[in-house]
Structure formats: C-alpha cells, structure tokens
Coordinates of C-alpha atoms in Angstrom, one line a residue:
Chain A
M1 CA -35.1 45.6 -38.4
T2 CA -34.3 43.1 -35.7
S3 CA -31.5 44.0 -33.4
L4 CA -28.3 41.9 -33.7
T5 CA -27.4 42.6 -30.1
K6 CA -27.5 39.4 -28.2
Q7 CA -30.1 39.5 -25.4
E8 CA -28.6 38.4 -22.1
P9 CA -30.9 35.9 -20.4
P10 CA -32.5 37.4 -17.3
E11 CA -31.0 36.8 -13.9
P12 CA -32.8 34.0 -12.0
S13 CA -35.2 35.4 -9.6
G14 CA -33.5 34.0 -6.4
T15 CA -30.3 35.5 -5.2
A16 CA -27.3 34.0 -7.0
A17 CA -25.6 31.3 -5.0
P18 CA -22.3 32.4 -3.7
E19 CA -19.3 30.8 -5.3
I20 CA -17.8 27.7 -3.6
R21 CA -14.1 28.2 -4.2
I22 CA -11.5 25.4 -3.9
T23 CA -8.9 26.2 -1.3
D24 CA -6.9 22.9 -1.1
V25 CA -6.4 19.6 -2.8
I26 CA -4.7 16.8 -0.9
A27 CA -3.8 13.5 -2.4
H28 CA -3.4 10.7 0.2
P29 CA -1.5 7.7 -1.2
L30 CA -2.8 4.6 0.7
T31 CA -1.7 0.9 0.7
Q32 CA -3.6 -2.1 2.0
T33 CA -2.6 -5.7 2.4
L34 CA -5.5 -7.9 1.3
P35 CA -6.8 -10.5 3.9
R36 CA -6.8 -13.0 1.1
P37 CA -4.8 -12.5 -2.1
T38 CA -6.8 -12.0 -5.3
V39 CA -5.7 -14.5 -8.0
T40 CA -6.4 -13.8 -11.6
S41 CA -4.9 -14.6 -15.0
W42 CA -3.0 -11.2 -14.7
G43 CA -1.2 -12.2 -11.5
V44 CA -1.5 -12.5 -7.7
Y45 CA -2.3 -9.3 -5.8
S46 CA -1.5 -9.4 -2.1
A47 CA -1.1 -5.7 -1.5
V48 CA -2.6 -2.9 -3.6
S49 CA -2.8 0.9 -3.3
M50 CA -5.1 3.7 -4.1
V51 CA -5.1 7.5 -3.8
L52 CA -7.8 9.2 -1.7
V53 CA -8.3 12.7 -3.0
E54 CA -9.6 15.4 -0.6
V55 CA -10.8 18.7 -2.0
R56 CA -11.5 21.5 0.5
T57 CA -13.5 24.7 -0.2
D58 CA -14.0 28.1 1.4
A59 CA -17.7 27.2 2.1
G60 CA -16.5 24.7 4.6
I61 CA -17.7 21.8 2.4
A62 CA -15.1 19.2 1.7
G63 CA -15.4 16.3 -0.8
V64 CA -13.5 13.0 -1.2
G65 CA -12.7 11.0 -4.3
E66 CA -10.8 7.9 -5.2
T67 CA -8.1 7.3 -7.8
L68 CA -7.4 3.8 -9.0
A69 CA -3.7 3.5 -8.3
R70 CA -3.0 -0.2 -7.7
F71 CA 0.8 0.4 -7.7
S72 CA 3.2 3.4 -7.4
P73 CA 0.5 5.5 -5.6
K74 CA 3.0 8.2 -4.8
A75 CA 3.5 8.8 -8.5
Y76 CA -0.3 9.5 -8.8
A77 CA -0.3 11.7 -5.7
E78 CA 2.6 13.7 -7.1
L79 CA 0.8 14.1 -10.4
I80 CA -2.4 15.3 -8.7
E81 CA -0.6 17.8 -6.4
S82 CA 1.9 19.2 -9.0
S83 CA -0.2 19.2 -12.2
L84 CA -3.9 19.2 -11.2
K85 CA -4.0 21.2 -8.0
P86 CA -2.9 24.5 -9.6
R87 CA -5.7 24.1 -12.1
L88 CA -8.3 23.8 -9.3
I89 CA -7.3 26.2 -6.6
G90 CA -9.5 29.4 -6.6
H91 CA -12.1 28.0 -9.0
D92 CA -15.7 27.2 -8.2
A93 CA -15.9 23.6 -7.3
R94 CA -19.2 23.2 -9.0
N95 CA -18.0 23.9 -12.5
I96 CA -17.0 20.3 -12.9
G97 CA -17.1 20.2 -16.7
A98 CA -14.7 23.2 -17.0
L99 CA -12.4 21.8 -14.4
W100 CA -12.4 18.4 -16.1
Q101 CA -11.4 20.0 -19.4
S102 CA -8.6 22.0 -17.8
M103 CA -7.2 18.9 -15.9
R104 CA -7.2 16.8 -19.1
R105 CA -4.8 19.4 -20.6
A106 CA -2.3 18.9 -17.8
L107 CA -0.5 16.5 -20.0
S108 CA -0.5 16.4 -23.8
G109 CA -0.9 13.2 -25.9
R110 CA -4.1 11.1 -26.2
A111 CA -6.3 10.9 -23.2
G112 CA -5.5 7.8 -21.1
G113 CA -3.4 6.2 -18.4
M114 CA -2.5 7.6 -15.1
L115 CA -3.7 11.2 -15.8
I116 CA -7.3 10.1 -16.3
E117 CA -7.2 7.9 -13.2
A118 CA -5.9 10.9 -11.3
I119 CA -8.7 13.1 -12.7
A120 CA -11.2 10.4 -11.6
G121 CA -10.3 11.0 -8.0
V122 CA -10.7 14.8 -8.2
D123 CA -14.0 14.5 -10.3
I124 CA -15.6 12.2 -7.7
A125 CA -14.6 14.7 -4.9
L126 CA -16.2 17.5 -6.9
W127 CA -19.4 15.6 -7.3
D128 CA -19.4 14.9 -3.5
I129 CA -19.1 18.7 -3.0
L130 CA -21.8 19.4 -5.5
G131 CA -24.1 17.0 -3.7
K132 CA -23.4 18.4 -0.3
A133 CA -23.9 22.0 -1.6
A134 CA -27.3 20.9 -3.1
G135 CA -28.2 18.8 -0.1
L136 CA -28.8 15.8 -2.4
P137 CA -27.3 12.4 -2.8
I138 CA -25.4 12.1 -6.1
A139 CA -27.9 9.4 -7.2
K140 CA -30.6 12.2 -7.2
L141 CA -28.3 14.9 -8.6
L142 CA -27.7 12.8 -11.7
G143 CA -31.4 13.2 -12.5
G144 CA -31.9 9.6 -13.4
M145 CA -34.0 6.6 -12.5
G146 CA -34.1 7.2 -8.7
R147 CA -33.6 3.6 -7.7
T148 CA -33.3 3.1 -3.9
E149 CA -31.8 -0.3 -4.2
I150 CA -29.7 -2.1 -6.9
P151 CA -29.0 -5.7 -7.8
V152 CA -25.4 -6.8 -7.3
Y153 CA -23.2 -9.9 -7.9
A154 CA -20.5 -11.5 -5.8
A155 CA -16.9 -11.2 -7.0
A156 CA -15.2 -13.5 -7.3
V157 CA -14.4 -17.2 -7.2
N158 CA -10.6 -16.9 -7.7
W159 CA -8.5 -19.0 -10.1
V160 CA -7.5 -21.5 -7.3
D161 CA -7.8 -25.3 -7.0
D162 CA -11.1 -27.1 -7.0
D163 CA -11.5 -27.4 -3.2
A164 CA -10.8 -23.7 -2.6
A165 CA -13.0 -22.7 -5.5
D166 CA -15.8 -24.8 -4.1
R167 CA -15.4 -23.2 -0.7
E168 CA -15.5 -19.7 -2.2
L169 CA -18.6 -20.4 -4.2
D170 CA -20.3 -21.9 -1.2
S171 CA -19.4 -19.0 1.0
Y172 CA -21.0 -16.5 -1.4
I173 CA -24.1 -18.5 -1.7
S174 CA -24.4 -18.9 2.1
R175 CA -24.2 -15.1 2.4
G176 CA -27.3 -14.8 0.2
F177 CA -25.7 -13.9 -3.1
T178 CA -27.8 -15.2 -6.1
R179 CA -25.3 -14.1 -8.7
V180 CA -21.6 -15.0 -8.6
K181 CA -18.5 -14.2 -10.8
V182 CA -16.0 -16.9 -11.5
K183 CA -12.4 -16.1 -12.6
M184 CA -11.0 -17.9 -15.6
A185 CA -7.5 -18.5 -16.8
R186 CA -5.4 -21.0 -18.7
P187 CA -5.2 -23.8 -19.5
V188 CA -8.5 -23.8 -21.6
K189 CA -9.3 -27.4 -20.7
E190 CA -9.1 -26.6 -17.0
A191 CA -11.3 -23.5 -17.5
C192 CA -14.0 -25.5 -19.3
R193 CA -13.9 -28.1 -16.5
R194 CA -14.3 -25.3 -13.9
I195 CA -17.2 -23.8 -15.8
E196 CA -19.1 -27.1 -15.8
R197 CA -18.2 -28.1 -12.2
L198 CA -19.3 -24.8 -10.6
R199 CA -22.5 -24.6 -12.7
A200 CA -23.5 -28.0 -11.4
R201 CA -22.5 -27.1 -7.8
A202 CA -24.2 -23.7 -7.7
G203 CA -27.7 -25.1 -8.2
D204 CA -30.7 -23.6 -10.0
G205 CA -31.1 -20.5 -7.8
V206 CA -27.7 -19.1 -8.5
E207 CA -26.6 -17.3 -11.8
L208 CA -23.0 -17.3 -12.8
C209 CA -20.8 -15.2 -15.0
A210 CA -17.1 -15.5 -15.9
D211 CA -14.1 -13.1 -16.0
A212 CA -10.9 -14.0 -17.8
N213 CA -8.8 -10.8 -17.2
W214 CA -7.4 -11.0 -20.8
A215 CA -6.3 -14.6 -20.4
Y216 CA -6.9 -15.9 -23.9
H217 CA -6.0 -15.7 -27.6
L218 CA -9.0 -15.6 -29.9
D219 CA -9.2 -19.3 -30.6
E220 CA -9.0 -20.2 -26.9
A221 CA -11.7 -17.6 -26.1
V222 CA -14.0 -19.2 -28.7
E223 CA -13.7 -22.5 -26.9
V224 CA -14.2 -21.1 -23.5
G225 CA -17.1 -19.0 -24.8
R226 CA -18.9 -22.1 -26.1
A227 CA -18.5 -23.8 -22.7
L228 CA -20.0 -20.7 -21.0
S229 CA -23.0 -20.5 -23.3
A230 CA -23.6 -24.3 -23.1
N231 CA -23.6 -23.9 -19.3
G232 CA -25.8 -20.8 -19.2
Y233 CA -23.3 -18.2 -17.9
F234 CA -24.8 -14.7 -18.2
W235 CA -21.6 -13.0 -19.5
F236 CA -18.0 -13.5 -20.5
E237 CA -15.8 -10.7 -19.2
E238 CA -12.5 -9.5 -20.8
P239 CA -11.7 -12.7 -22.7
L240 CA -9.1 -10.8 -24.8
A241 CA -6.7 -7.9 -24.3
P242 CA -8.7 -4.6 -24.4
E243 CA -6.7 -3.2 -27.3
N244 CA -7.7 -6.2 -29.5
E245 CA -11.0 -4.8 -30.6
Q246 CA -11.1 -6.7 -33.9
G247 CA -10.7 -9.9 -31.8
Y248 CA -13.7 -9.0 -29.7
E249 CA -15.7 -8.5 -33.0
E250 CA -14.6 -11.9 -34.3
L251 CA -15.4 -13.6 -31.0
R252 CA -18.9 -12.0 -31.0
R253 CA -19.6 -13.7 -34.4
R254 CA -18.2 -17.1 -33.2
C255 CA -19.9 -17.6 -29.8
D256 CA -23.2 -16.9 -28.2
V257 CA -22.4 -15.9 -24.6
P258 CA -22.9 -12.1 -24.1
L259 CA -19.5 -10.3 -24.0
A260 CA -18.7 -7.8 -21.2
A261 CA -15.7 -5.4 -21.0
G262 CA -14.7 -1.9 -20.1
E263 CA -12.8 -1.8 -16.8
S264 CA -9.6 -1.2 -18.8
N265 CA -11.0 1.9 -20.6
F266 CA -10.1 5.4 -19.6
T267 CA -12.3 7.6 -21.8
V268 CA -15.4 7.5 -24.0
D269 CA -13.4 7.3 -27.2
Q270 CA -11.9 4.0 -26.1
T271 CA -15.4 2.7 -25.6
T272 CA -17.0 3.8 -28.9
R273 CA -16.1 1.1 -31.4
L274 CA -17.3 -2.0 -29.4
V275 CA -20.3 -0.3 -28.1
M276 CA -21.5 1.3 -31.4
N277 CA -21.3 -2.0 -33.3
R278 CA -22.9 -3.8 -30.4
T279 CA -20.0 -6.3 -29.9
L280 CA -20.3 -5.8 -26.2
S281 CA -23.6 -6.5 -24.4
V282 CA -22.3 -5.1 -21.2
L283 CA -20.1 -2.1 -20.5
Q284 CA -18.1 -2.1 -17.2
P285 CA -16.3 1.1 -16.6
D286 CA -14.5 1.6 -13.2
V287 CA -15.4 5.1 -12.0
A288 CA -12.0 5.5 -10.2
R289 CA -10.2 4.9 -13.5
A290 CA -12.6 6.2 -16.2
G291 CA -12.3 9.9 -15.3
G292 CA -14.8 9.8 -12.4
I293 CA -18.5 10.3 -12.4
S294 CA -18.5 12.8 -15.3
E295 CA -16.8 10.5 -17.9
T296 CA -18.3 7.3 -16.6
R297 CA -21.7 8.8 -17.0
R298 CA -20.9 9.8 -20.6
M299 CA -19.8 6.2 -21.2
A300 CA -23.0 4.7 -19.7
G301 CA -25.0 7.2 -21.8
L302 CA -23.3 6.1 -25.0
A303 CA -24.0 2.5 -24.1
Q304 CA -27.6 3.3 -23.5
N305 CA -28.0 4.7 -27.0
H306 CA -26.7 1.4 -28.4
D307 CA -28.7 -1.0 -26.3
V308 CA -25.7 -2.0 -24.2
A309 CA -26.1 -2.4 -20.5
Y310 CA -24.0 -0.6 -17.8
A311 CA -22.5 -2.8 -15.0
P312 CA -19.9 -0.9 -12.8
H313 CA -16.6 -2.5 -12.1
I314 CA -15.2 -2.2 -8.6
G315 CA -12.5 -4.9 -8.1
M316 CA -9.9 -4.1 -5.5
S317 CA -10.9 -0.4 -5.2
G318 CA -12.2 1.1 -2.0
I319 CA -15.5 2.2 -0.5
I320 CA -15.4 5.6 -2.3
C321 CA -15.2 3.9 -5.7
E322 CA -17.9 1.5 -4.7
T323 CA -20.3 4.2 -3.3
A324 CA -19.8 6.4 -6.3
S325 CA -20.7 3.4 -8.5
V326 CA -23.8 2.8 -6.4
H327 CA -25.0 6.3 -7.1
L328 CA -24.4 5.9 -10.8
S329 CA -26.2 2.6 -10.7
A330 CA -29.2 4.1 -9.1
A331 CA -29.4 6.8 -11.8
M332 CA -28.4 5.3 -15.1
P333 CA -31.4 3.9 -17.2
N334 CA -29.4 1.1 -18.7
F335 CA -27.8 -0.1 -15.4
Q336 CA -28.0 -3.9 -15.2
L337 CA -25.9 -5.2 -12.2
M338 CA -23.1 -3.9 -10.0
E339 CA -20.0 -5.8 -9.0
C340 CA -19.8 -6.5 -5.2
E341 CA -16.2 -7.4 -4.6
C342 CA -15.9 -9.4 -1.4
D343 CA -12.2 -8.9 -0.6
L344 CA -13.1 -7.1 2.6
G345 CA -9.7 -5.3 2.6
P346 CA -9.2 -2.1 4.7
F347 CA -10.1 0.1 1.7
K348 CA -13.6 -1.2 1.8
K349 CA -14.0 -1.9 5.5
E350 CA -12.1 0.8 7.4
L351 CA -12.0 4.0 5.3
A352 CA -15.6 5.2 5.9
D353 CA -18.6 5.0 8.2
L354 CA -20.5 3.0 5.6
A355 CA -20.1 -0.9 5.6
P356 CA -19.0 -2.3 2.3
G357 CA -21.6 -3.6 -0.2
C358 CA -20.7 -7.2 0.4
V359 CA -21.7 -6.8 4.0
R360 CA -24.8 -4.6 3.4
Q361 CA -26.3 -6.6 0.6
K362 CA -29.2 -9.0 1.2
N363 CA -30.1 -11.6 -1.5
S364 CA -27.9 -9.8 -4.0
I365 CA -29.7 -6.5 -3.5
L366 CA -27.9 -3.4 -2.1
D367 CA -29.3 -0.1 -0.7
V368 CA -28.4 3.3 -2.1
P369 CA -27.0 5.8 0.5
L370 CA -29.4 8.7 1.2
G371 CA -27.0 11.4 2.6
P372 CA -25.9 14.4 0.5
G373 CA -23.0 13.8 -1.9
L374 CA -21.6 10.4 -1.6
G375 CA -23.3 10.0 1.7
I376 CA -20.3 8.8 3.6
E377 CA -18.0 10.1 6.3
I378 CA -14.3 9.3 6.0
D379 CA -12.4 7.9 9.0
W380 CA -9.3 10.1 9.0
D381 CA -7.5 7.9 11.5
A382 CA -7.8 5.0 9.1
V383 CA -6.5 7.3 6.3
A384 CA -3.5 8.1 8.5
R385 CA -2.9 4.4 9.3
L386 CA -3.0 3.3 5.6
R387 CA -0.9 6.2 4.3
S388 CA 2.1 4.8 2.3
Chain B
M1 CA 19.2 -36.5 -25.7
T2 CA 20.2 -33.6 -23.5
E3 CA 23.6 -33.6 -21.7
P4 CA 23.4 -33.2 -18.0
G5 CA 24.8 -29.9 -16.8
K6 CA 24.7 -28.3 -20.2
K7 CA 22.4 -25.3 -20.6
Y8 CA 20.0 -25.1 -23.5
G9 CA 17.7 -22.5 -25.1
R10 CA 16.8 -19.4 -23.1
E11 CA 18.9 -20.6 -20.1
A12 CA 22.0 -20.8 -22.3
A13 CA 21.3 -17.5 -23.9
L14 CA 20.9 -15.9 -20.5
S15 CA 24.1 -17.3 -19.1
A16 CA 26.0 -16.2 -22.3
A17 CA 24.7 -12.7 -21.6
D18 CA 25.5 -12.7 -17.9
S19 CA 27.7 -9.6 -18.1
H20 CA 24.8 -7.7 -19.8
H21 CA 22.6 -8.1 -16.8
I22 CA 21.1 -4.8 -15.6
A23 CA 22.8 -3.6 -12.5
E24 CA 21.5 -0.1 -12.2
V25 CA 18.5 2.0 -13.3
V26 CA 18.5 5.7 -12.5
A27 CA 15.8 8.2 -13.5
H28 CA 17.2 11.8 -13.7
L29 CA 14.6 14.5 -13.7
L30 CA 15.6 17.4 -15.8
T31 CA 13.9 20.7 -16.3
Q32 CA 14.9 23.4 -18.8
R33 CA 13.7 26.9 -19.2
L34 CA 13.1 27.6 -22.9
E35 CA 15.1 30.5 -24.3
K36 CA 12.0 31.6 -26.2
P37 CA 8.6 30.2 -25.1
T38 CA 6.9 27.7 -27.5
R39 CA 3.4 28.9 -28.4
T40 CA 0.8 26.5 -29.8
S41 CA -2.9 26.2 -29.8
W42 CA -2.4 24.0 -26.7
G43 CA -0.8 26.7 -24.7
T44 CA 2.5 28.4 -24.0
Y45 CA 5.5 26.4 -22.8
E46 CA 8.1 28.4 -20.8
A47 CA 9.7 25.5 -18.9
I48 CA 9.5 21.9 -19.7
S49 CA 10.9 18.7 -18.3
I50 CA 12.1 15.3 -19.4
V51 CA 13.3 12.2 -17.5
L52 CA 16.7 10.9 -18.6
I53 CA 17.0 7.2 -17.9
E54 CA 20.4 5.8 -17.2
I55 CA 20.9 2.1 -17.3
R56 CA 24.2 0.3 -16.4
T57 CA 25.0 -3.4 -16.9
A58 CA 27.0 -5.6 -14.6
G59 CA 29.7 -5.5 -17.4
G60 CA 29.9 -1.7 -17.2
I61 CA 28.0 -0.7 -20.3
A62 CA 25.8 2.4 -19.9
G63 CA 22.8 3.3 -22.0
A64 CA 20.7 6.5 -21.9
G65 CA 17.1 7.0 -22.9
E66 CA 14.6 9.8 -22.8
T67 CA 11.1 9.8 -21.4
L68 CA 8.7 12.5 -22.5
A69 CA 7.6 14.1 -19.2
R70 CA 6.8 17.7 -20.0
F71 CA 5.3 18.3 -16.6
S72 CA 5.3 16.6 -13.2
P73 CA 8.6 14.8 -14.0
K74 CA 8.8 13.7 -10.3
S75 CA 5.7 11.7 -10.9
Y76 CA 7.3 9.8 -13.7
A77 CA 10.3 9.0 -11.5
Q78 CA 8.0 7.8 -8.8
L79 CA 6.5 5.4 -11.3
I80 CA 9.9 4.2 -12.7
E81 CA 11.6 3.5 -9.4
P82 CA 9.0 1.3 -7.7
S83 CA 7.2 -0.2 -10.7
L84 CA 9.7 -0.6 -13.6
K85 CA 13.1 -0.9 -11.8
P86 CA 12.2 -4.2 -10.1
R87 CA 11.2 -5.6 -13.5
L88 CA 14.6 -4.8 -14.9
T89 CA 17.3 -5.2 -12.2
G90 CA 19.2 -8.5 -12.6
L91 CA 17.8 -9.3 -16.0
D92 CA 19.4 -9.5 -19.4
A93 CA 19.5 -6.0 -20.9
L94 CA 19.5 -7.5 -24.4
G95 CA 16.1 -9.2 -23.9
I96 CA 14.3 -6.0 -24.8
G97 CA 11.1 -7.6 -25.9
A98 CA 10.7 -9.6 -22.7
L99 CA 11.4 -6.6 -20.6
W100 CA 9.0 -4.5 -22.6
Q101 CA 6.2 -7.0 -22.0
S102 CA 6.9 -7.2 -18.3
M103 CA 7.0 -3.4 -17.9
R104 CA 3.7 -3.0 -19.8
C105 CA 2.2 -5.3 -17.1
A106 CA 3.3 -2.9 -14.3
L107 CA -0.1 -1.3 -14.4
C108 CA -3.4 -2.8 -15.7
G109 CA -5.9 -1.0 -17.9
R110 CA -5.5 -0.2 -21.6
A111 CA -1.9 0.6 -22.7
G112 CA -1.4 4.3 -22.8
G113 CA -0.4 7.5 -20.9
M114 CA 2.5 8.0 -18.5
L115 CA 3.4 4.3 -18.2
I116 CA 4.2 4.0 -21.9
E117 CA 6.1 7.3 -21.9
A118 CA 8.1 5.9 -18.9
I119 CA 8.7 2.6 -20.8
A120 CA 10.0 4.6 -23.8
G121 CA 12.9 6.0 -21.9
V122 CA 13.9 2.6 -20.6
D123 CA 13.5 1.0 -24.1
I124 CA 15.7 3.6 -25.7
A125 CA 18.4 3.1 -23.1
L126 CA 18.3 -0.7 -23.7
W127 CA 18.7 -0.2 -27.4
D128 CA 21.7 2.1 -26.7
I129 CA 23.2 -0.8 -24.7
M130 CA 22.4 -3.2 -27.5
G131 CA 24.2 -1.0 -30.0
K132 CA 27.2 -0.7 -27.8
V133 CA 27.4 -4.5 -27.3
A134 CA 27.1 -5.0 -31.0
G135 CA 29.4 -2.2 -31.9
L136 CA 26.9 -0.8 -34.3
P137 CA 24.8 2.4 -34.4
L138 CA 21.1 1.8 -34.1
Y139 CA 20.4 2.6 -37.8
R140 CA 22.7 -0.4 -38.7
L141 CA 21.2 -2.7 -36.0
S142 CA 17.7 -2.2 -37.3
G143 CA 18.8 -3.6 -40.7
G144 CA 17.1 -0.9 -42.6
Q145 CA 17.9 1.4 -45.5
G146 CA 21.3 2.4 -44.2
R147 CA 20.9 6.1 -45.1
R148 CA 23.9 8.2 -44.2
S149 CA 21.8 11.3 -43.9
V150 CA 18.1 12.2 -43.5
P151 CA 16.1 15.2 -44.6
V152 CA 14.7 17.3 -41.8
Y153 CA 12.4 20.3 -41.4
A154 CA 12.6 23.2 -38.9
A155 CA 10.1 23.3 -36.1
S156 CA 8.4 25.7 -35.7
V157 CA 7.1 29.1 -36.6
N158 CA 5.1 29.7 -33.4
W159 CA 1.5 30.9 -33.3
A160 CA 2.5 34.5 -32.8
H161 CA 1.7 37.8 -34.4
D162 CA 2.8 38.4 -38.0
D163 CA 6.0 40.3 -37.3
Q164 CA 7.3 37.7 -34.9
A165 CA 6.3 34.8 -37.1
D166 CA 8.1 36.5 -40.1
C167 CA 11.2 36.9 -37.9
E168 CA 11.1 33.3 -36.7
L169 CA 10.8 32.1 -40.3
Q170 CA 13.8 34.2 -41.3
G171 CA 15.7 33.2 -38.2
N172 CA 15.1 29.5 -38.7
R173 CA 16.4 29.7 -42.2
R174 CA 19.6 31.1 -41.0
C175 CA 20.2 28.7 -38.2
P176 CA 18.6 25.3 -38.7
A177 CA 18.4 22.4 -36.2
G178 CA 19.9 23.4 -32.9
L179 CA 21.5 20.7 -30.7
S180 CA 20.2 19.7 -27.3
Q181 CA 21.9 21.3 -24.4
I182 CA 22.8 18.0 -22.8
C183 CA 24.1 16.0 -25.8
K184 CA 27.3 16.6 -27.8
R185 CA 27.6 14.9 -31.2
H186 CA 30.7 12.7 -31.6
A187 CA 33.3 14.1 -33.9
G188 CA 32.7 12.1 -37.0
R189 CA 30.3 9.1 -37.1
A190 CA 29.9 7.4 -33.8
Q191 CA 30.3 3.7 -34.8
G192 CA 30.6 2.4 -31.3
S193 CA 27.3 3.6 -29.9
C194 CA 23.8 3.0 -30.9
L195 CA 22.5 6.5 -30.4
G196 CA 25.8 8.1 -31.4
L197 CA 25.6 10.5 -28.5
E198 CA 27.6 10.9 -25.4
I199 CA 25.8 12.3 -22.3
D200 CA 27.4 15.3 -20.7
W201 CA 26.8 14.3 -17.1
G202 CA 27.8 17.7 -15.8
A203 CA 24.9 19.2 -17.7
V204 CA 22.6 16.5 -16.4
K205 CA 23.6 17.5 -12.9
A206 CA 23.0 21.1 -13.6
L207 CA 19.5 20.5 -15.0
R208 CA 18.3 18.0 -12.3
T209 CA 15.2 19.3 -10.6
T210 CA 15.5 17.2 -7.4

C-alpha cells in the first residue's frame, strides 16, 4: 500500500536565506510644476503629482516605488499608510505575491482605481528590494529576454498650433529620435490635417504614431483612423474611452491602423476582452497604475499569448516608473517599443542619480540599468524639496 | 432674432437657478464600532467607516449623501476636498449630470474604485437637494412605480458556528431592519425631502474620526 502521508520536499542544500522583514513603509506625496504644460484632449496639465513609496527592511535593504497619483496625492499617501502599511510590516519583503493579494483586500469592491495605483508603488519597491537582495537587476530577475538596450519613441507633439507642433517635432528629430508620437484631439478635420502635415514634415527616416486620449466618438475615430493608415502611422492610441470596449471592436473592423490602448487599465481582468479577441495590436499598461511590476507582467504575458505587443506607457510619471518599465521592456518577449516622455520635469530629472530616458537615448535606443533592483539611487534632498 | 441682454438656453437656466449654486461641500469622516462583528468570507469587520457628504446651496438648502468608505476614510476626504470640491463650488446644484461628468474627470484611467465611491456621496447629496427644491421625495422625482412600500430581507446570518447562526436567524426574525444610528425617520411620510431623512448633526459630531 502506498502511504497517503504527503512527503515534504527536502530542504535545499544551502542554508536557508534569513528572512528580510519589512520594518517601515513611508509614502511621500510629491508635486512638480512642468517646465512646459502637457496639452491633450483630456486637458492641460501644468502641475502633476505622484507618490514615492519607500519600503525599509531589517536587512538594511530599502526599496523605492512609484504610485501614479496625478492629483490629490495626499489621499494616496493616506491610503498607503493607513490601509497597506499594516498588511506589510513584519512580513518577508520577498513574498511579493502574498503581499499583493493581501493589499488588494484592503478595500472591497472590484479591483481598480486608487487602491491598485497605491499597490503599484509598494509592488515596485518590493521588486527593488528583491533585486537588491539577489544582487540582480529586475530585468534579469524577471527571467526574460535579457535585452541590454531597448527601442523607444519620443512623446509627444502636443495638441498645439501648427508652428508650435512643427517646432516640437523638429526638436525630437534633432535629438536623434526616429519614432515620434503626435497628440490628437477635436475637431476631426484639424486632426486629419495635422496627420498629413506632420507626416510630410517628418521625412522618410522618422516613424509616427498618434494618441487621442479618448477624444472621439466612434464615427469620428473611424475618420481619423483612415487618415492615419493612409499616412502610414504605426498605431492609433486610445481613440475612444477605455470602457467603450464594443466601440474598439467596431473600430477595429472599420479601419486598418493598428489600435493601441491600456494605460487606463488597472488590472488584468480589464485587459482580457480586447486582448483575447485581438482588437488591440499593442497593450500599453503603466506600471505605476497597473498594480506594479507583478500585475503589469501578468498583463504583458496575457498579451504575448494572443500575439499582442507590449509597449509601456510612462506619460507624466517619474524616473522610478520609467526605470521599472525599462526593466520590464528588457525582459518581456512581446515588448515592442517604450514611451520616452520628454517633459523633463523634476520627477524625471531630479529624483534619482539616473538621467531620464529622453536624455540617455541615442537614435531612439535606450540602455537598461545594470545595478541591482531598479539600479537607481534616490536623491532624498529632491524628495524633501518636492514634498507637497 | 435674439434680444440683446436677454439670456437664453443654458445661461438662462443657470441664472434662474442662481440660489441653488453650491456654496459649501463638507466631508464628514464617521467611524462606528459594530455592536456585533460582521463575519463574511472576506473577513471580520469590527469597526467600519463612511464619509457623510454635506452640501449647502447659496439659498440655504442642505443635502446629505453617503460615500462607502469602509476603511481609510481620511483618504476619501483628502480626495474629495482638493479634487471634487473645486468642481462643485459655485455651480448649479441641480445640474447633476454635468457635475457628475466633471467629477469623473478628476482622475484619469478607467472609471472605478475610490473616485466613484466619492462621487456617489456627492451625487446622493445633490439628489437630496433636488428633492427639497422640487418638494418631492426621490421616489416621486424619478417618475417610477410610485410604490408606497417595498419588500426587504434581513441581512445577514453571519458565517459563524451553527449555534450562533441559529441564534442570529431567530433574532433577526424577532427584530427586523434596524435603523442607522445617525438618521431618524420623519414622523409620517417625509414629503419635503428627497431622502426622507433628517441628519442628527449631534450624532455626526460624536462619530467623527478627525
């Protein structure tokens, strides 16, 4: 008779690694004024915020993460310190999956909104700790493609008048970018004119894509989509509101330009429909919104299984979000192209010892940091200066 | 032809509703300890919070709404104050659809989570004001079935051991639907108010967490 007693797996031969216990979680609400306002169909952003999450451990290793918190950053910081911190203190920082599950239960209701953005900041900090504990950059730790450099595109030519748009395009090209994103808005006729003008101006060596920030109704999006495919733009980003999934499916049937979206999604379940029926050609989660490296990696994996490319969104986020995205880009098999936002605000320029991607890139190619974890050191004086 | 000086359309509607412009929005954080913890598969709740939203118009009408904020109520208040209040103050309290759209744009990303819970409290308060302006309870305002009473069920027998579950089942039969600690039902039908409730501001003060 076979024994029904479950056999315990043997202990690994090396000595078990001591636990790395979380001793403190600090949420720093930060606010920056942008050197040049970002103008999209959603509105004009002249000042935006974020939360820098600092996780400390008893092993002397600290990690940092970033929570997307464009507005009301103190609300996020309060949520993190009152509802997430008690679920983290005393636990092993390396059990990221278990901690993620526990944090998700801090509030009931469907996953989404501010809670998932708050979790994103903690999750990135935990991956930073895991990388430092292992002595490996996150790009390696993810066990992926091991890219040492990644292709990026410049973001973005704002929705401004012709002269200003021309100047912005020229400036990206003069900095060596070979791929540039152009913001779209209403009216449709103006958008179609902008599409043609910038295509002609950019010249053969430069590829263009378009981002509408939900500007359109379906029929308008069809018209803009046709102008984009006629002018060889490589994708049409967020033409419709993200909740209008049926609209995206209809648009896919009615125009040829590849559709891109995903920065508005918080969790994998919100990604499933448009990825699984291959309405989207490109999935663009923002690691500082979409539950951090853990959930973003799950989204990219789902996309990979359905022949959908992964192209991280950065936008007005800071250097931590950008660097975490570089690590994911280096690792994920279906990675296509990363956004390189050129706003050069203090969140990108001042918070760490690593220069922002738009400064480091050469010919639209960006290096992957080699240090353990995220591979960046935070400038705590800058954090103090930007605290709101 | 339009007459010079005369207001038309939205402008006219706005000036007619001048006295219903929003003058004040206050988020009250309330926490209660449950007499008996609620046990579900999700966990055990011993103390839970809400945010009570108080909105006052320039004309002196007050509305009250409730935001689901079981935990971290201060975080909801820190969202409502800087991000929703500026989208409300000075605007027509009766333009609920326009205010809702504006509030939803306070944060980007898919609709969901804490922002929508925060909007819920404001929305209910605005409908309370609408009802008071119209002199009708909400069930009349919505032009629906006009039921004078509705069937309810008791919630809930907790996920507890058999004896306790039996006891709760018996107990719930004997004393159905308890009333909230902070609201007292009007004597008779409250025709003047949309929600048909009057807030006990003393109780609000006692339950405030900050």
